[in-house]
Coordinates of C-alpha atoms and ligand atoms in Angstrom, one line a residue:
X19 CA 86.6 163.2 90.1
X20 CA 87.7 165.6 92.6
X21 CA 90.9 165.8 94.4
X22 CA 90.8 163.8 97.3
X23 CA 91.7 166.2 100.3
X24 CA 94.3 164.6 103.0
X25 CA 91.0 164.7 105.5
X26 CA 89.0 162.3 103.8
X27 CA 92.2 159.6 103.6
X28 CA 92.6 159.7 107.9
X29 CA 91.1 162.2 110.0
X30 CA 91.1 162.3 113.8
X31 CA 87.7 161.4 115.5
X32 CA 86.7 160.5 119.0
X33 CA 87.2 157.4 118.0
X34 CA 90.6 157.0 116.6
X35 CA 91.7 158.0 113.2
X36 CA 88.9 157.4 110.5
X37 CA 88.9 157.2 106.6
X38 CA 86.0 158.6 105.2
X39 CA 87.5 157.2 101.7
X40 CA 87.7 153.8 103.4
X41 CA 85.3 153.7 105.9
X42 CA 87.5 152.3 108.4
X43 CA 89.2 153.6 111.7
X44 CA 92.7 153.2 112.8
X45 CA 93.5 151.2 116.0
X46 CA 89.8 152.6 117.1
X47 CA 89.3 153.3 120.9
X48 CA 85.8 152.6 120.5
X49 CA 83.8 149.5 119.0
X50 CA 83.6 150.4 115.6
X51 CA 82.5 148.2 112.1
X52 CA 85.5 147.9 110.9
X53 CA 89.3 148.6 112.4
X54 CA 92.9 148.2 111.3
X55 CA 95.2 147.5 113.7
X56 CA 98.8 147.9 114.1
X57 CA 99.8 146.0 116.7
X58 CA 99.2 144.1 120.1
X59 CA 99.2 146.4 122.5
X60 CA 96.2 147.3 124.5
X61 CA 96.2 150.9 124.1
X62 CA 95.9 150.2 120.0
X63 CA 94.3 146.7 120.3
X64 CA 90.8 146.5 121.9
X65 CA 88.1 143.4 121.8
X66 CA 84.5 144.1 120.4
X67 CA 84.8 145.4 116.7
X68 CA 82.8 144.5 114.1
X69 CA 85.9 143.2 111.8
X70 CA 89.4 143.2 112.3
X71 CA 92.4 143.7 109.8
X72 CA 95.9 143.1 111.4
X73 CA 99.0 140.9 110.9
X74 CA 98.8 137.2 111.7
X75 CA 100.8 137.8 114.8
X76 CA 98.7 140.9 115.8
X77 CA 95.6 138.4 115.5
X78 CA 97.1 135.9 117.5
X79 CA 98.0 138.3 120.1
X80 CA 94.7 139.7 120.4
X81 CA 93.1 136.3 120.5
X82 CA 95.8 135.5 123.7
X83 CA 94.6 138.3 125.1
X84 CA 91.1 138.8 125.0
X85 CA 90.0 135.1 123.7
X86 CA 88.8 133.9 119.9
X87 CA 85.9 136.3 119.8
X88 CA 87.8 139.2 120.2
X89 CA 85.7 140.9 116.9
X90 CA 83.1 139.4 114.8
X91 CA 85.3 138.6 112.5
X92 CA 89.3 139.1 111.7
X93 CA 91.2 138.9 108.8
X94 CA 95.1 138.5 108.2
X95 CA 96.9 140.5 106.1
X96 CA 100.5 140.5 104.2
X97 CA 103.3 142.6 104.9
X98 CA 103.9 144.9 101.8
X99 CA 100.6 143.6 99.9
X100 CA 98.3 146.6 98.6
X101 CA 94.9 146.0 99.4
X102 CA 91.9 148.1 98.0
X103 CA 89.3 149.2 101.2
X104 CA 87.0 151.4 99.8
X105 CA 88.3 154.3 97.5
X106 CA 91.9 153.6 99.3
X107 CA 94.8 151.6 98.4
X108 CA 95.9 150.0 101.8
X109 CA 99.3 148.5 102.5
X110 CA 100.8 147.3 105.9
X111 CA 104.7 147.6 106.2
X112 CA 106.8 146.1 109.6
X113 CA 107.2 149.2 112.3
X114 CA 109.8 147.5 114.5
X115 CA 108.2 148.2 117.8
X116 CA 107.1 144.3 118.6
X117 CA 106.1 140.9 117.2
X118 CA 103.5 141.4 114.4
X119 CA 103.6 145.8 114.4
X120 CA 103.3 147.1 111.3
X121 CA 102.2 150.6 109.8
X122 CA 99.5 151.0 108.0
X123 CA 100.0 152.6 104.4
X124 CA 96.6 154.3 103.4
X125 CA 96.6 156.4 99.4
X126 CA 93.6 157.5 97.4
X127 CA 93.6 160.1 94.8
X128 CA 97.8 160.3 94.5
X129 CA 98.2 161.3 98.4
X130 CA 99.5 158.8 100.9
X131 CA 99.5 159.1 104.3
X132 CA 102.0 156.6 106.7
X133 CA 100.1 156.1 109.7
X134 CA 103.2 154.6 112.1
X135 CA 101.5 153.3 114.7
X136 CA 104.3 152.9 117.8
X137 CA 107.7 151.8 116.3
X138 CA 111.0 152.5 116.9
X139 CA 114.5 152.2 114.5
X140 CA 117.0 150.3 117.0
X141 CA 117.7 146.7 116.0
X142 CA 115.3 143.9 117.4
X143 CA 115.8 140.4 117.5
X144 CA 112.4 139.6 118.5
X145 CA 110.5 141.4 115.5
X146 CA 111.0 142.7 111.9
X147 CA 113.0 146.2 111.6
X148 CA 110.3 149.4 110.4
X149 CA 110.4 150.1 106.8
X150 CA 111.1 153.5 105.7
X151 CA 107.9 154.5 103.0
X152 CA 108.4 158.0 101.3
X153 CA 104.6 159.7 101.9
X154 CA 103.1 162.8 101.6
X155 CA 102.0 162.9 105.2
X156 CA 103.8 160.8 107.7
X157 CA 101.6 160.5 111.3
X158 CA 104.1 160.2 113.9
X159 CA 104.0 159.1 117.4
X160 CA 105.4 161.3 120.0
X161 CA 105.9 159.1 123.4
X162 CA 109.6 160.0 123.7
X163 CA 109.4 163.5 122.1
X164 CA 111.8 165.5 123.7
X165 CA 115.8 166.2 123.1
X166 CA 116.1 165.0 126.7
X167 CA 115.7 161.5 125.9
X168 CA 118.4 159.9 123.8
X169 CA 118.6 156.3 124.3
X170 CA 121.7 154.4 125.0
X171 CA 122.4 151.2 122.8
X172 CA 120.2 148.2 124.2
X173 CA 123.4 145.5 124.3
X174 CA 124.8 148.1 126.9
X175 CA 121.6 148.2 129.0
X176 CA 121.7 144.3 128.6
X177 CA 125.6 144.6 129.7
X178 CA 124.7 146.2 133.1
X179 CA 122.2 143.5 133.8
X180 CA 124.8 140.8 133.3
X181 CA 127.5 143.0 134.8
X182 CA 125.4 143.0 138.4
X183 CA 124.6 139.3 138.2
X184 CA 128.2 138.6 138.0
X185 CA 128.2 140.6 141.0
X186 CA 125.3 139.5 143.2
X187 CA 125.7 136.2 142.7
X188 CA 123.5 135.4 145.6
X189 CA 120.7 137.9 144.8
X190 CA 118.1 137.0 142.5
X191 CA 117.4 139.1 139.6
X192 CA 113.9 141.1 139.0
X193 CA 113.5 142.3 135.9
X194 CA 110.0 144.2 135.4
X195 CA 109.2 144.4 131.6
X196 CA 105.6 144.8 129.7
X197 CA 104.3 141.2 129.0
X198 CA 104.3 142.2 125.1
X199 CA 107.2 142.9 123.6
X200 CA 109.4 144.0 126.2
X201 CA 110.2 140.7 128.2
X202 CA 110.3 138.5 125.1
X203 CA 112.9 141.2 123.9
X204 CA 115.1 141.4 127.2
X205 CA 114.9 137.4 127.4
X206 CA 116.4 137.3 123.5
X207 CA 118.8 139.6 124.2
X208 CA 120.0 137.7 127.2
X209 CA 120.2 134.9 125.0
X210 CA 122.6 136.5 122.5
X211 CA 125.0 138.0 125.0
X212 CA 125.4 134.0 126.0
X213 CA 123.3 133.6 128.9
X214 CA 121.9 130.1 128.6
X215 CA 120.5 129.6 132.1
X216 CA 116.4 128.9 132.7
X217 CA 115.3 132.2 132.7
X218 CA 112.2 132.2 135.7
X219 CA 108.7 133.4 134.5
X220 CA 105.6 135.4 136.8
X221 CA 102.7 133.5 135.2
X222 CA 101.2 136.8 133.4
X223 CA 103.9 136.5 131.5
X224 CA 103.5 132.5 130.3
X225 CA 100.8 133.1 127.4
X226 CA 102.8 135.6 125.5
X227 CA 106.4 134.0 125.7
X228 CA 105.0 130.6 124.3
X229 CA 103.4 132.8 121.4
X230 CA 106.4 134.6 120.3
X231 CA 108.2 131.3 121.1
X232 CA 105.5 129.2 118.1
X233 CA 106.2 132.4 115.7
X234 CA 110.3 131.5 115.7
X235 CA 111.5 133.8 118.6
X236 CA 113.6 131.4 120.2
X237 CA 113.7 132.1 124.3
X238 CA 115.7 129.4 125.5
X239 CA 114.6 127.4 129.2
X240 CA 111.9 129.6 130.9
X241 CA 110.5 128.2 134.4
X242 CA 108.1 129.6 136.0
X243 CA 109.0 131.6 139.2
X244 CA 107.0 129.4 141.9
X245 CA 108.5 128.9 145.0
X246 CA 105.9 126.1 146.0
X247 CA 108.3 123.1 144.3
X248 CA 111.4 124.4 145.9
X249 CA 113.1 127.0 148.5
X250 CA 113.5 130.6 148.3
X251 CA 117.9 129.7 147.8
X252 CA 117.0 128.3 144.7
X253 CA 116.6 131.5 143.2
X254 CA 119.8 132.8 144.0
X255 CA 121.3 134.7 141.1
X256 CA 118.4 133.8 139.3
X257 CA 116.6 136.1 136.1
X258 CA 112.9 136.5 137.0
X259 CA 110.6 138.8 134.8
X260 CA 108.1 140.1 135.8
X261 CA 105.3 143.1 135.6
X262 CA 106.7 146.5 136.7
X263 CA 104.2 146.6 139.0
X264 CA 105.4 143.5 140.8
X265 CA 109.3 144.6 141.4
X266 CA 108.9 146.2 144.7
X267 CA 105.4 144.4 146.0
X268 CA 104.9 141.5 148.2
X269 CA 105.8 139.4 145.5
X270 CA 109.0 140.1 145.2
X271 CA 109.9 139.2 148.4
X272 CA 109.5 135.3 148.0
X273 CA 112.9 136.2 146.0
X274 CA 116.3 136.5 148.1
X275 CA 117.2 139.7 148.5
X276 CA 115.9 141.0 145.3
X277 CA 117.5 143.4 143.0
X278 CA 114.5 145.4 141.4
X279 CA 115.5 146.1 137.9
X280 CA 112.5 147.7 135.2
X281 CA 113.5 147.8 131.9
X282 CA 111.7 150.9 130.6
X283 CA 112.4 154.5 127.9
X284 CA 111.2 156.1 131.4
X285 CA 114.3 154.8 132.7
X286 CA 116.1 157.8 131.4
X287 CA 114.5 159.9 134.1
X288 CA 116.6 158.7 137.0
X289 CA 113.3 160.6 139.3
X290 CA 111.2 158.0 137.8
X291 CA 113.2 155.1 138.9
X292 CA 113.7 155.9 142.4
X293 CA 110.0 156.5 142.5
X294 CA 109.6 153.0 141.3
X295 CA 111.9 151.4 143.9
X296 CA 113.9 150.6 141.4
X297 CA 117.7 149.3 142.2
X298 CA 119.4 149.4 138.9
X299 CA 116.9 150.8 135.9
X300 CA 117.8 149.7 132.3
X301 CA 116.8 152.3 129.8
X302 CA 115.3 149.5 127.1
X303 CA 112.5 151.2 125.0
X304 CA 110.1 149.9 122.1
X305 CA 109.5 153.3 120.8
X306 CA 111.7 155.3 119.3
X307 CA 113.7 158.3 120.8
X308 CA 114.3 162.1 119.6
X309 CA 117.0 161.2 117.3
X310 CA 114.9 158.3 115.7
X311 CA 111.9 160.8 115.4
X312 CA 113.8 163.3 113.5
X313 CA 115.4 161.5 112.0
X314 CA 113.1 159.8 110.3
X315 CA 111.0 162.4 109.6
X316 CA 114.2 163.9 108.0
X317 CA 114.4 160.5 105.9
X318 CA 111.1 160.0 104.7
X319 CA 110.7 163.5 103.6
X320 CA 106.7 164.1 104.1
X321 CA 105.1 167.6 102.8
X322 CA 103.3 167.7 106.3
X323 CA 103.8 165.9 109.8
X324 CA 101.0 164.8 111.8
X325 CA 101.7 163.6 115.6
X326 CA 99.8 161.7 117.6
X327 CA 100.2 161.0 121.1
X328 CA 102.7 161.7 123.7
X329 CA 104.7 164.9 124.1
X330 CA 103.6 166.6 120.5
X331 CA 104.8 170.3 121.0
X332 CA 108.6 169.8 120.8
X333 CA 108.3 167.8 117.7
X334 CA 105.4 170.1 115.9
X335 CA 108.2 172.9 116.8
X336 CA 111.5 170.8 115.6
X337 CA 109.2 170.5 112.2
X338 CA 108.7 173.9 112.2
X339 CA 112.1 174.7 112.8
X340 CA 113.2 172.6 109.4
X341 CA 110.2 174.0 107.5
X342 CA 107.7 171.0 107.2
X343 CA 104.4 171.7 108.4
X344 CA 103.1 169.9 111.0
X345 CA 100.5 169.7 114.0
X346 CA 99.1 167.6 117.0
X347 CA 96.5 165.5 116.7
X348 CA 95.5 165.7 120.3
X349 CA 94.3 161.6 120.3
X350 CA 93.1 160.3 123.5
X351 CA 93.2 157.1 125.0
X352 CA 96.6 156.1 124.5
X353 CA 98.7 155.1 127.1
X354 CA 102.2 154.3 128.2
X355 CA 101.9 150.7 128.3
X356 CA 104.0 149.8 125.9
X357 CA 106.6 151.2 128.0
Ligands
LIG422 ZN1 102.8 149.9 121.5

């Protein structure tokens, strides 16, 4: 049999990353027969393939989401259990980037390839930390890709957040946050620096906080942020989380005298949170920042680096730099909305 080249494992298409050896596609922007998935997030996670592979949670998400039918049919798989799809051995190991992400492991013919999906290396308390797996070809994304952003320690960013609530006792609180991942992840962390009071919800947010809440991510009291059963002073030094969107809108102003806080990697660029309206930003990210790209790519050790989306050409070049091989992928159709 002949060697199996790196292109027929995963190979960019239109329509996501395909193996020709497995005839599948990775987190596929178009309906195709059959996709893998790595996680929740829309971007990754679309309705209307034939069958689905994914984590439990991942399932579950995309059922929240889009409703039961989301593919003709959807099978759960096991972290760290090799599957054979095809003439590929296929293995899903966590990614750390939210409940249920995982990457997606894909070998044939004594090449593997790590396809990463989003993740990120700083601690989590609301889903399993990324696993390291050695490969011959590690795809990589590239959302935070350049030496300018270097994210500060999350329990710090939580620390602010606290700090001005202590100080604005009368002000109620807006933190805009993604509705995966990112509000279930402030909330914990609220919760672990000892902040026990009912934590206010918008209603996009409901659905997804009761799921992680089922799947043992504790959340403490959440309330939803309706002002119909009370007065606007009741919300006085509240927490409310909300979508980013919502933090300087009409909304908001049901609130007293809101403090507009976005928890957000684009945090970093101080530009982007004035543009935002946003009072005090907290640089909280679910991917992972220049030092956690390269370094990982220093850790694992691949022969050859392909990156996906975001901001490819620093990291192609920092490859280059340390003598591994590497080039863009130029994939479409992935978005910042994890951020
Ligand atoms: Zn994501």
């Amino acid at each position: 049999m002949p060697a199996t080249r790196p292109e027929d494992i995963l190979c960019p298409t239109p329509a996501g990353l395909r193996s020709k050896a497995g005839d599948f596609h990775i987190d596929p922007t178009r309906p195709v027969p059959k996709a893998l998935i790595t996680h929740g997030h829309s971007d990754h996670a679309r309705a209307g393939h034939g069958s689905v592979l994914a984590t439990r949670e991942t399932l579950r998400i995309m059922a929240a989401r889009y409703g039961e039918g989301f593919a003709g049919s959807a099978e759960a798989v096991t972290l760290g259990e090799t599957m054979r799809i095809g003439e590929t051995a296929v293995t899903f190991q966590p990614a750390g980037h939210v409940l249920g992400s995982a990457q997606i492991v894909v070998e044939a013919g004594g090449t593997r390839i790590v396809a990463s999906g989003d993740y990120k290396r700083r601690a989590d308390p609301t889903c399993l930390p990324f696993v390291p797996v050695p490969c011959d070809i590690f795809i990589t994304e590239a959302t935070f890709a350049l030496p300018v952003f270097r994210h500060p320690e999350p329990q710090a960013e939580i620390g602010k957040l606290l700090a001005s609530l202590a100080q604005f006792p009368e002000r109620a609180h807006l933190v805009g946050a993604y509705s995966l991942g990112k509000a279930q992840r402030v909330i914990r962390m609220l919760r672990d620096a000892g902040y026990d009071r009912p934590i206010y919800l918008h209603g996009s947010m409901e659905k997804l906080c009761r799921l992680y809440e089922e799947e043992g991510v504790a959340l403490g009291p959440l309330a939803p942020a309706t002002v119909a059963s009370g007065k606007k002073g009741d919300f006085a030094g509240a927490v409310v989380i909300c979508p980013p969107s919502e933090i300087a809108e009409r909304w908001a102003r049901r609130f007293p005298d809101p403090v507009a806080c976005f928890a957000s990697g684009w945090m970093r660029i101080r530009q982007r949170a004035r543009q935002a309206g946003v009072e005090l930003p907290l640089v909280l990210s679910d991917h992972a920042d220049w030092d956690e790209l390269t370094a990982t790519i220093a850790e694992l050790g691949p022969q050859e680096v392909w990156v996906t989306h975001g901001r490819e050409e620093a990291l192609v070049r920092w490859c280059e730099l340390n003598g591994i091989p590497a080039r863009p992928l130029h994939m479409v159709g992935y978005e910042d909305e994890a951020e």
